[in-house]
mmCIF file of C-alpha atoms and ligand atoms in Angstrom:
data_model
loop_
_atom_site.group_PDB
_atom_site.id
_atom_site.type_symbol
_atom_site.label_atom_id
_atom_site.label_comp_id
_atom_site.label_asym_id
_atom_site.label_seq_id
_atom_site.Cartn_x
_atom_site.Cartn_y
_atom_site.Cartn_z
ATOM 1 C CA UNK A 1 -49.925 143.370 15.550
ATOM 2 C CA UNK A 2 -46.208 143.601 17.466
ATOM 3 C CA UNK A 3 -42.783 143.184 16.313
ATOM 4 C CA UNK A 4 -41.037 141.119 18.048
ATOM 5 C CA UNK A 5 -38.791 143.291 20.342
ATOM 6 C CA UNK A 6 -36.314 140.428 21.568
ATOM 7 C CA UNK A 7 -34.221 138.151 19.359
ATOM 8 C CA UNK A 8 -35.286 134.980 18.385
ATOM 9 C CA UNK A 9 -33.712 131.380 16.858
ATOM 10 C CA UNK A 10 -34.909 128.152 16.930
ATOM 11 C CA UNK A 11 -35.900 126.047 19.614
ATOM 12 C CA UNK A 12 -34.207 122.987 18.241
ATOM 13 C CA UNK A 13 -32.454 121.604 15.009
ATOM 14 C CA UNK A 14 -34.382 120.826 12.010
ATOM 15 C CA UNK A 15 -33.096 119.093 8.612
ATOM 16 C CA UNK A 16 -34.459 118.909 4.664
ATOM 17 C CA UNK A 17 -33.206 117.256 1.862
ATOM 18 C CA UNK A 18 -33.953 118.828 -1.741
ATOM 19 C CA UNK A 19 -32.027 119.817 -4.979
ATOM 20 C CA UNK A 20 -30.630 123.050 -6.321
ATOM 21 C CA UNK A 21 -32.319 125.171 -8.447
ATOM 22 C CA UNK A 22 -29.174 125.685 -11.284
ATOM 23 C CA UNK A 23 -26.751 123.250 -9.935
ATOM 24 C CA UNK A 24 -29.854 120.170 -9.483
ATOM 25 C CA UNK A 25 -27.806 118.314 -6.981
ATOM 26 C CA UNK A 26 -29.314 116.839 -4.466
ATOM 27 C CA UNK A 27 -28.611 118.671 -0.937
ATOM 28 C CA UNK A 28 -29.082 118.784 3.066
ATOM 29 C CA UNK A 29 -29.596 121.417 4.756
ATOM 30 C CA UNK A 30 -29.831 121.434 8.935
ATOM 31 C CA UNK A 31 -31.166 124.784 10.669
ATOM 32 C CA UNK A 32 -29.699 124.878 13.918
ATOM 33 C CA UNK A 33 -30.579 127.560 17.019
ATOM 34 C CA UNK A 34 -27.707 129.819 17.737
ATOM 35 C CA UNK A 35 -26.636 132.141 20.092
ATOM 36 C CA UNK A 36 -27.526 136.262 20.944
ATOM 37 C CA UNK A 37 -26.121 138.530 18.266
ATOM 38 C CA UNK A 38 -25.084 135.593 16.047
ATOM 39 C CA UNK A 39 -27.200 136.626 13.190
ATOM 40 C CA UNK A 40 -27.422 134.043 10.272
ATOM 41 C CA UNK A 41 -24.604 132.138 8.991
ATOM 42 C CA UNK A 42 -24.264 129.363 6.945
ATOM 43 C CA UNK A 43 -21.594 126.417 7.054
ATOM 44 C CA UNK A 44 -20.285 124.414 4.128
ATOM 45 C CA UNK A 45 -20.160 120.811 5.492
ATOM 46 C CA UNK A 46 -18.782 119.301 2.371
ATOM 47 C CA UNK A 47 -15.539 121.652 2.429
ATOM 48 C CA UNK A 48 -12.383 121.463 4.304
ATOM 49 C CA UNK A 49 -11.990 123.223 8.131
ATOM 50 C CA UNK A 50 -15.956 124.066 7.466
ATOM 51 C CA UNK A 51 -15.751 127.312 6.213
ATOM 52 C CA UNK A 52 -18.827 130.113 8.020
ATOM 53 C CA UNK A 53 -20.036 132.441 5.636
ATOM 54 C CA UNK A 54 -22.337 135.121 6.993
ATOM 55 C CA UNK A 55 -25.375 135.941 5.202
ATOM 56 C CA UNK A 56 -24.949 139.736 5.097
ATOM 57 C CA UNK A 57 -24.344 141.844 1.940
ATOM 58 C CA UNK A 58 -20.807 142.777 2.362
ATOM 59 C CA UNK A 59 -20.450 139.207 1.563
ATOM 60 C CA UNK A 60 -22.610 138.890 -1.465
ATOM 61 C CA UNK A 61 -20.672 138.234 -4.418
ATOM 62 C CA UNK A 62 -23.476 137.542 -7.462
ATOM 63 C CA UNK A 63 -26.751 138.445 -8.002
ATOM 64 C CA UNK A 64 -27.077 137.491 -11.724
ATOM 65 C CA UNK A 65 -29.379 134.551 -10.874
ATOM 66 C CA UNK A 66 -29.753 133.877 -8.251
ATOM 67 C CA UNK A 67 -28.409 135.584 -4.542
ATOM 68 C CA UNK A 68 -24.993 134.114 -3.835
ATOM 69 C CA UNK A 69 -22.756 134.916 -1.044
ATOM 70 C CA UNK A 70 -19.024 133.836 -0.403
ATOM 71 C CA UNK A 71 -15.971 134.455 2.019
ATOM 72 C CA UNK A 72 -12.192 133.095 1.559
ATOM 73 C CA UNK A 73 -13.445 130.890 -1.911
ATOM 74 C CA UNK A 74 -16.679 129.315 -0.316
ATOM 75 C CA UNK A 75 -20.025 130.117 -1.825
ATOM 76 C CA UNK A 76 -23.534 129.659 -0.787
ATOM 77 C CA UNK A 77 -25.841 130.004 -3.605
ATOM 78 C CA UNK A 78 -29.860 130.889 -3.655
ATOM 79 C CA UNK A 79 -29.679 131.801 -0.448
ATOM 80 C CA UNK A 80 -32.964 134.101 -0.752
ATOM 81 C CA UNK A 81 -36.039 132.201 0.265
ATOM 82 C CA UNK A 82 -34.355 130.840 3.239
ATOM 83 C CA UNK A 83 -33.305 134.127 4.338
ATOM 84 C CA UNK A 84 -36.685 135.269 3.670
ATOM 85 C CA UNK A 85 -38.740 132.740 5.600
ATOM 86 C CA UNK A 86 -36.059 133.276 8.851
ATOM 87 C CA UNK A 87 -37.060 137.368 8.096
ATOM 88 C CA UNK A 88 -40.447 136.992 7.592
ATOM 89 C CA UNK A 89 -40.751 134.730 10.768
ATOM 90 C CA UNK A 90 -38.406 137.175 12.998
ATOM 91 C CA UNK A 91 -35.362 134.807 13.195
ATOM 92 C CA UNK A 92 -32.266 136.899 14.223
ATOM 93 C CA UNK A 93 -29.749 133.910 15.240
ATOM 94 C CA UNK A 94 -29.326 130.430 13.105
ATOM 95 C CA UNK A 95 -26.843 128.294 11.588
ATOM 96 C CA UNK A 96 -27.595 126.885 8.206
ATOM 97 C CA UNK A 97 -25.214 124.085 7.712
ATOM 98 C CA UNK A 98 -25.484 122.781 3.997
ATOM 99 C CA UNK A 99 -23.376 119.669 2.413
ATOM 100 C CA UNK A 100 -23.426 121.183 -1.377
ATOM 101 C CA UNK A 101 -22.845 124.815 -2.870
ATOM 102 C CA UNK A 102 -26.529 126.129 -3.149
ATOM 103 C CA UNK A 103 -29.606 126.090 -0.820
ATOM 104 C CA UNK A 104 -32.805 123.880 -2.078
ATOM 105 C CA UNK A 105 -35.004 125.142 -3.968
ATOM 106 C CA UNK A 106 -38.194 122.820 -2.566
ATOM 107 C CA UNK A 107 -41.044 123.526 -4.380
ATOM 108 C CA UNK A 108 -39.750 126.856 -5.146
ATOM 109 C CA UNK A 109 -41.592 129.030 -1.927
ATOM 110 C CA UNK A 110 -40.467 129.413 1.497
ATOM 111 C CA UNK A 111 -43.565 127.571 2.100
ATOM 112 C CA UNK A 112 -41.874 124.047 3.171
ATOM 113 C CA UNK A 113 -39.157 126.371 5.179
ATOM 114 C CA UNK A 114 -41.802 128.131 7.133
ATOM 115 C CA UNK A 115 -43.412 125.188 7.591
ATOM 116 C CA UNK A 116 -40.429 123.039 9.014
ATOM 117 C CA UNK A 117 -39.497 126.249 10.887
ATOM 118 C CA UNK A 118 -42.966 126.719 12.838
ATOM 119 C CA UNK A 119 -42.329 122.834 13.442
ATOM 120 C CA UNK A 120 -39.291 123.021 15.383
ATOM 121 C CA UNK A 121 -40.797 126.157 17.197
ATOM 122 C CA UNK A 122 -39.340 130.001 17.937
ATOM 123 C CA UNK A 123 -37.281 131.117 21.068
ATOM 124 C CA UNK A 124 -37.698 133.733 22.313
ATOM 125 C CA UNK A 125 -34.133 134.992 23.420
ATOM 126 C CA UNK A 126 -32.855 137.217 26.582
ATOM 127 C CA UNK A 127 -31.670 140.251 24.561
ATOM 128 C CA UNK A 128 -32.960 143.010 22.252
ATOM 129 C CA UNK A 129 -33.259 143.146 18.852
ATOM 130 C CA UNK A 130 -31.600 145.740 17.135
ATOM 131 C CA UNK A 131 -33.242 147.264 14.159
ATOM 132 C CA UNK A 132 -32.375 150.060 11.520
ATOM 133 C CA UNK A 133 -35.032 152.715 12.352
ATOM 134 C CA UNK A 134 -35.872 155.081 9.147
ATOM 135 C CA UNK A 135 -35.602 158.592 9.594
ATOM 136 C CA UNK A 136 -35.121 160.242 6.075
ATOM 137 C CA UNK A 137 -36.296 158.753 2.699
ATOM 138 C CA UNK A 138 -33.742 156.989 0.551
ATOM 139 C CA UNK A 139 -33.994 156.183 -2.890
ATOM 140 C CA UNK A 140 -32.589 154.455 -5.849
ATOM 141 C CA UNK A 141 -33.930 154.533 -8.948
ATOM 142 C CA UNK A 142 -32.664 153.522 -12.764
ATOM 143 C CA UNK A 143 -33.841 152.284 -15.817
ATOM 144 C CA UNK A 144 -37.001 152.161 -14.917
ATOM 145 C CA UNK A 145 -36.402 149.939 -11.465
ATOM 146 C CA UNK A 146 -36.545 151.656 -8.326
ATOM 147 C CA UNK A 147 -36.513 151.330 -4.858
ATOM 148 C CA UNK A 148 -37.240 153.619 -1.948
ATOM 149 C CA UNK A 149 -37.444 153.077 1.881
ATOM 150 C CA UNK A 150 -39.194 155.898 3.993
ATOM 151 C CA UNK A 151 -40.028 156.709 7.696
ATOM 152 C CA UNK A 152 -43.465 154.551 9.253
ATOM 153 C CA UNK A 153 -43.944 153.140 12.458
ATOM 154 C CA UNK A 154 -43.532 149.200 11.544
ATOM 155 C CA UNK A 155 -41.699 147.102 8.840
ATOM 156 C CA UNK A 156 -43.739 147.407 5.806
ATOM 157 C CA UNK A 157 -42.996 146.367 2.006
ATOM 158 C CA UNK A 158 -44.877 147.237 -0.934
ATOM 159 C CA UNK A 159 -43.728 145.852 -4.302
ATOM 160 C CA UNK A 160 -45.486 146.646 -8.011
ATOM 161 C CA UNK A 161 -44.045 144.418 -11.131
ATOM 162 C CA UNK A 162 -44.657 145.242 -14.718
ATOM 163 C CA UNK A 163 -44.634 142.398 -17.369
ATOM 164 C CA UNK A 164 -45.507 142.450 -20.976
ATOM 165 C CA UNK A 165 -47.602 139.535 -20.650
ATOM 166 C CA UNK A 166 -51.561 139.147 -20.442
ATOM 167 C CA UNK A 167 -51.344 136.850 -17.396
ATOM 168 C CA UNK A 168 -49.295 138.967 -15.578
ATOM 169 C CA UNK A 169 -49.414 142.732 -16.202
ATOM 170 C CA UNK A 170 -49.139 145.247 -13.917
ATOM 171 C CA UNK A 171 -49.495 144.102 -9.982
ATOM 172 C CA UNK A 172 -49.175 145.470 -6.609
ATOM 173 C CA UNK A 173 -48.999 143.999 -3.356
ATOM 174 C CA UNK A 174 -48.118 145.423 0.236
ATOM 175 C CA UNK A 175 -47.780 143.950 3.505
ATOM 176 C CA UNK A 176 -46.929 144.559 7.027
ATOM 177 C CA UNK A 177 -44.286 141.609 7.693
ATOM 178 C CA UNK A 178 -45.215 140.524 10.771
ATOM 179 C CA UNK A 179 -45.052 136.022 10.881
ATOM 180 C CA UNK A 180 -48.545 135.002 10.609
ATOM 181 C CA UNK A 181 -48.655 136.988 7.687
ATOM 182 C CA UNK A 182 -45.602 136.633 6.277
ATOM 183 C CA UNK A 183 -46.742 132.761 6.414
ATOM 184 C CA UNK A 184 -50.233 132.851 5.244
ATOM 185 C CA UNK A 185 -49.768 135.795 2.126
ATOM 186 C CA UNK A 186 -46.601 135.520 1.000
ATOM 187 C CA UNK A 187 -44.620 132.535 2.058
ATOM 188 C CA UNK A 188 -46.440 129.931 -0.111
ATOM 189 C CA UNK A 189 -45.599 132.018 -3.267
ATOM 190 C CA UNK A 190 -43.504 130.509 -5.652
ATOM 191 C CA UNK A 191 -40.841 131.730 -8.668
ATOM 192 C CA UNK A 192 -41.806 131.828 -11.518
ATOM 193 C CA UNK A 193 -40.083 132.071 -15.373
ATOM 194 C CA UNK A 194 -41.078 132.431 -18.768
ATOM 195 C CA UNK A 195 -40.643 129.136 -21.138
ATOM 196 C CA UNK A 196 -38.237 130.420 -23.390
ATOM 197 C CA UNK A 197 -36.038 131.771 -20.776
ATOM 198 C CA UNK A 198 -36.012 128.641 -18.652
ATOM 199 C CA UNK A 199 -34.904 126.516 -22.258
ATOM 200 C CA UNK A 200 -32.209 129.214 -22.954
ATOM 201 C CA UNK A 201 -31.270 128.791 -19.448
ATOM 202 C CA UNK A 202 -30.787 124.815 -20.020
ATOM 203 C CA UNK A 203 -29.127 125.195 -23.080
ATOM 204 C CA UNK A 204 -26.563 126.747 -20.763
ATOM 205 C CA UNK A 205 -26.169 124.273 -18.119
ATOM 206 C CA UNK A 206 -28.425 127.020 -15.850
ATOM 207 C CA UNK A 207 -31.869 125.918 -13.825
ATOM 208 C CA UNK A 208 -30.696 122.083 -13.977
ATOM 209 C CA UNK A 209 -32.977 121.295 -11.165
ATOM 210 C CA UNK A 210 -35.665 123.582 -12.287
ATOM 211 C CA UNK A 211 -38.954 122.156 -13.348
ATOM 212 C CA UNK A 212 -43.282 122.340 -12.665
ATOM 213 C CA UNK A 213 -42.392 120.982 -9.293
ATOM 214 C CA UNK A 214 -40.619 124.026 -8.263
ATOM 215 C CA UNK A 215 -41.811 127.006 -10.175
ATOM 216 C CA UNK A 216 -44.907 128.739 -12.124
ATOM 217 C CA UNK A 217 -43.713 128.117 -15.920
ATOM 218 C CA UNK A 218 -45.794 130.479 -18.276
ATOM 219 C CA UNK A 219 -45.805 130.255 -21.984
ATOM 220 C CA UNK A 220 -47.195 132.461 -24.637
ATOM 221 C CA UNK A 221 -50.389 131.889 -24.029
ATOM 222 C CA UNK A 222 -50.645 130.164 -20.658
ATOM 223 C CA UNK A 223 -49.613 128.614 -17.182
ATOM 224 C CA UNK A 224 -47.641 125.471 -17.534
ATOM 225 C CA UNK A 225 -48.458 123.837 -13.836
ATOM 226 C CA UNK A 226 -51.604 121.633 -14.371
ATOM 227 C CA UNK A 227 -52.805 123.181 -10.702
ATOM 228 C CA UNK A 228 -52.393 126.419 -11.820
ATOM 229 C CA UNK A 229 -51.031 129.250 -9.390
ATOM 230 C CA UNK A 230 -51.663 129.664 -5.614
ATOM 231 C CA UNK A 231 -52.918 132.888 -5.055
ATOM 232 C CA UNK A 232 -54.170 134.942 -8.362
ATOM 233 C CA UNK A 233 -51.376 137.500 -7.720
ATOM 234 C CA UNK A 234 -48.868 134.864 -6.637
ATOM 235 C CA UNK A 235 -46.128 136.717 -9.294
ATOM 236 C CA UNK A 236 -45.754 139.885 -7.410
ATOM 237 C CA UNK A 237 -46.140 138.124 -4.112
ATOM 238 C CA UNK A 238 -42.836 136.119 -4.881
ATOM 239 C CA UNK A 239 -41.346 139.165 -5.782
ATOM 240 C CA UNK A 240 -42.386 140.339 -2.478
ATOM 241 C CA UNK A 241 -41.154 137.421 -0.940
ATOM 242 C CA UNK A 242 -37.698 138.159 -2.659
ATOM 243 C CA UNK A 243 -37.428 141.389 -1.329
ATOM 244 C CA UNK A 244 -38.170 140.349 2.322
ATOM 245 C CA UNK A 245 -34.861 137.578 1.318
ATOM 246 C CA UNK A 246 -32.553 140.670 -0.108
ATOM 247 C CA UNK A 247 -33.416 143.334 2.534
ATOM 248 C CA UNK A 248 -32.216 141.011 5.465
ATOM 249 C CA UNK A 249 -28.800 140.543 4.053
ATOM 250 C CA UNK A 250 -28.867 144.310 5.691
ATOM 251 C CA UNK A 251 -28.132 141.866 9.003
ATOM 252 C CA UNK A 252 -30.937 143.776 11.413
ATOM 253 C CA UNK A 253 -34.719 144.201 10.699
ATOM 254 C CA UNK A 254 -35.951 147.558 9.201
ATOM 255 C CA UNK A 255 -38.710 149.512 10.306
ATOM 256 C CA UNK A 256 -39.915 151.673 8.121
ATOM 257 C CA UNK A 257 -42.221 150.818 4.386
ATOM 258 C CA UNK A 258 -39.888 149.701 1.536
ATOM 259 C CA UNK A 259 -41.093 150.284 -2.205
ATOM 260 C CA UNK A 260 -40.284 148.783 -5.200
ATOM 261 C CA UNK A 261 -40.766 148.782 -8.600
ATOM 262 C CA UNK A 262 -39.573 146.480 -11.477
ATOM 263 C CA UNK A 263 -36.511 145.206 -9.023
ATOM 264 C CA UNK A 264 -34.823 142.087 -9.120
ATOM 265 C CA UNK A 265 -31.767 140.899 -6.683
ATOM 266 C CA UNK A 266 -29.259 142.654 -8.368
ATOM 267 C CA UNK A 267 -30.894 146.145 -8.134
ATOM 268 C CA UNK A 268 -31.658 145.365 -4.493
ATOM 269 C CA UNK A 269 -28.276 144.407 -3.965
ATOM 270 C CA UNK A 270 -27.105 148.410 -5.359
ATOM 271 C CA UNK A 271 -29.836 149.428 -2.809
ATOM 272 C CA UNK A 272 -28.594 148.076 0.104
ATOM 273 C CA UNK A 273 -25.186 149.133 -0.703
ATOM 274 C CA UNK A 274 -26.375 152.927 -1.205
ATOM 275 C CA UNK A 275 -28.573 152.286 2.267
ATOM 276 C CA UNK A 276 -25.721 151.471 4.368
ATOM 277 C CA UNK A 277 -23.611 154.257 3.080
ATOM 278 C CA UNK A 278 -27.146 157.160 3.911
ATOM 279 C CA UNK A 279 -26.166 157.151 7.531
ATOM 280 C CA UNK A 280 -27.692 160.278 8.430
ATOM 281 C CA UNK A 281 -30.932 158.484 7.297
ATOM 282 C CA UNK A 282 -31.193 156.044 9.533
ATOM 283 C CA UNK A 283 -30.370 154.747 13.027
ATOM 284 C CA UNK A 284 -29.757 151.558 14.972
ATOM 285 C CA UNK A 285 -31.770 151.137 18.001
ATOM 286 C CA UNK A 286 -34.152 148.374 20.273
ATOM 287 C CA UNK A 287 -37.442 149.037 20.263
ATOM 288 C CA UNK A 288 -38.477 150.425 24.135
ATOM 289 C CA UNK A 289 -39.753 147.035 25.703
ATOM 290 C CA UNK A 290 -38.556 148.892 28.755
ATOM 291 C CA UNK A 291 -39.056 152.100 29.805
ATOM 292 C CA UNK A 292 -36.407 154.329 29.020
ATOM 293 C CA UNK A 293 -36.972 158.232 28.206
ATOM 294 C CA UNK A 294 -34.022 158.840 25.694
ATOM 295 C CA UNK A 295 -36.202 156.720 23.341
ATOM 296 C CA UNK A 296 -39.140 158.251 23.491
ATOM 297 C CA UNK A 297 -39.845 158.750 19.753
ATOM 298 C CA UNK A 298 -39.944 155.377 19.515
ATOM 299 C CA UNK A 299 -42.747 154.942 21.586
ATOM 300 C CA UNK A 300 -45.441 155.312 18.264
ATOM 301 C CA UNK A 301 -43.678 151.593 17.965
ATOM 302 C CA UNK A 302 -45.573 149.730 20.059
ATOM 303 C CA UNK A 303 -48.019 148.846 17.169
HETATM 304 ZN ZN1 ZN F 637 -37.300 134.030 -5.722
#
């Protein structure tokens, strides 16, 4: 299995329609190539002069919910399973134009994302890809959540959740995130919430577009969706799937093997925060698709 070592977009444009997860209006969203060193940015159609917001954390400004990042007044909400399909699949470069305030929630996966992504095919572009290479642990860790990123020779995540509920328990999932396997593990995985906290979330005006057709409801005693879940583990592979969104607000790819425990966006937000200002830990390089002798540690990279 390889990383990809040059930056990629998409080969052409490629449009969806769905609703929002807490706002339920309906939405379009177009995923557009875009140039070297671009990275991913997203354009609010509906507002005045078109305002670009990129999706990188310095720009996140709420994690209650739901991921949400905004520049000069304009938002993008629920940004995080787009972000983690374009990571998981190796996108560096797109535009994500979007006529409404928060990203679809399809069917509550990155699954129809991928999907539509793999469609419009992957280019392969005529520069290197920069990525933050780990060379010290670092660690957060409070409350019982924590999250630590440490030294390998790929991009590896391994998450573990911890529920007090009989259908959920204690799980653990880890994965090299390389695309076929990003699509075929985790991509399909979809969020889930517990009954009580999706009604108290109504009562609110919250999770307006939120229903069976876009998450795993659970109850007291059992799983709402009449076709039950995807993958027996699906719960911590969402979470998974999560991280893989959160991480790549970091605006390069990681290698080295991130762990969590008990996270959620917020805490994952305070990591990334606390990663950017370990500088000692890490540092930003290509990986050697051509020869070149200052970077011969990273030759063990060539997986
Ligand atoms: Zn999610």
């Amino acid at each position: 299995m390889t990383i990809p070592t040059h930056q990629r977009t998409l080969e052409q444009s490629v449009s969806c329609s769905g609703i929002g997860l807490h706002s339920g209006k309906k939405v379009n969203l177009v995923l557009k190539p875009a140039p070297i060193n671009h990275g991913i940015k997203f354009v609010r159609k509906d507002l005045p002069d078109n305002p670009t917001i990129p999706a990188r954390f310095n720009c996140v400004v709420d994690t209650s919910l739901a991921t949400v990042i905004g520049l000069d007044g304009a938002i993008v909400s629920t940004i995080e399973h787009l972000m983690a399909c374009l990571a998981g699949l190796s996108i560096d470069n797109a535009i994500v134009e979007i006529d409404s305030y928060e990203v679809p929630v399809m069917d509550g996966s990155a699954g129809p994302f991928t999907r539509m992504i793999l469609d419009a095919g992957i280019l392969e572009q005529k520069a290197a890809r920069h990525f933050f290479v780990l060379k010290k642990p670092i660690e957060l860790e409070q409350d019982g959540k924590f999250v630590g990123v440490y030294p390998d020779t790929t991009f590896k995540i391994t998450c573990n959740i911890k529920f007090e509920h009989h259908l959920i328990r204690r799980q653990s999932y880890s994965i090299e995130v390389v695309d076929h396997i990003f699509e075929r593990e985790i991509s399909s995985a979809r969020t889930f919430g517990f009954l009580q906290e999706v009604e108290y979330m109504k009562r609110y005006g919250l999770a307006r577009g939120g229903s069976l057709d876009n998450a795993v409801v659970i109850d007291k005693s059992s799983i709402l969706n009449e076709e039950g879940l995807r993958y027996q583990d699906e719960f911590v592979r969402h979470k998974l799937l999560d991280c893989i969104g959160d991480f790549s607000l970091l605006g390069m790819p990681i290698i080295g093997h991130i762990v969590t425990k008990k996270t959620g966006h917020a805490f994952n937000h305070a990591f990334l925060k606390k990663f950017f200002s370990k500088k000692t830990c890490w540092e930003t390089q290509t990986l050697p698709f051509h020869p070149d002798p200052a970077r011969k540690t990273l030759k063990s990279l060539a997986i």
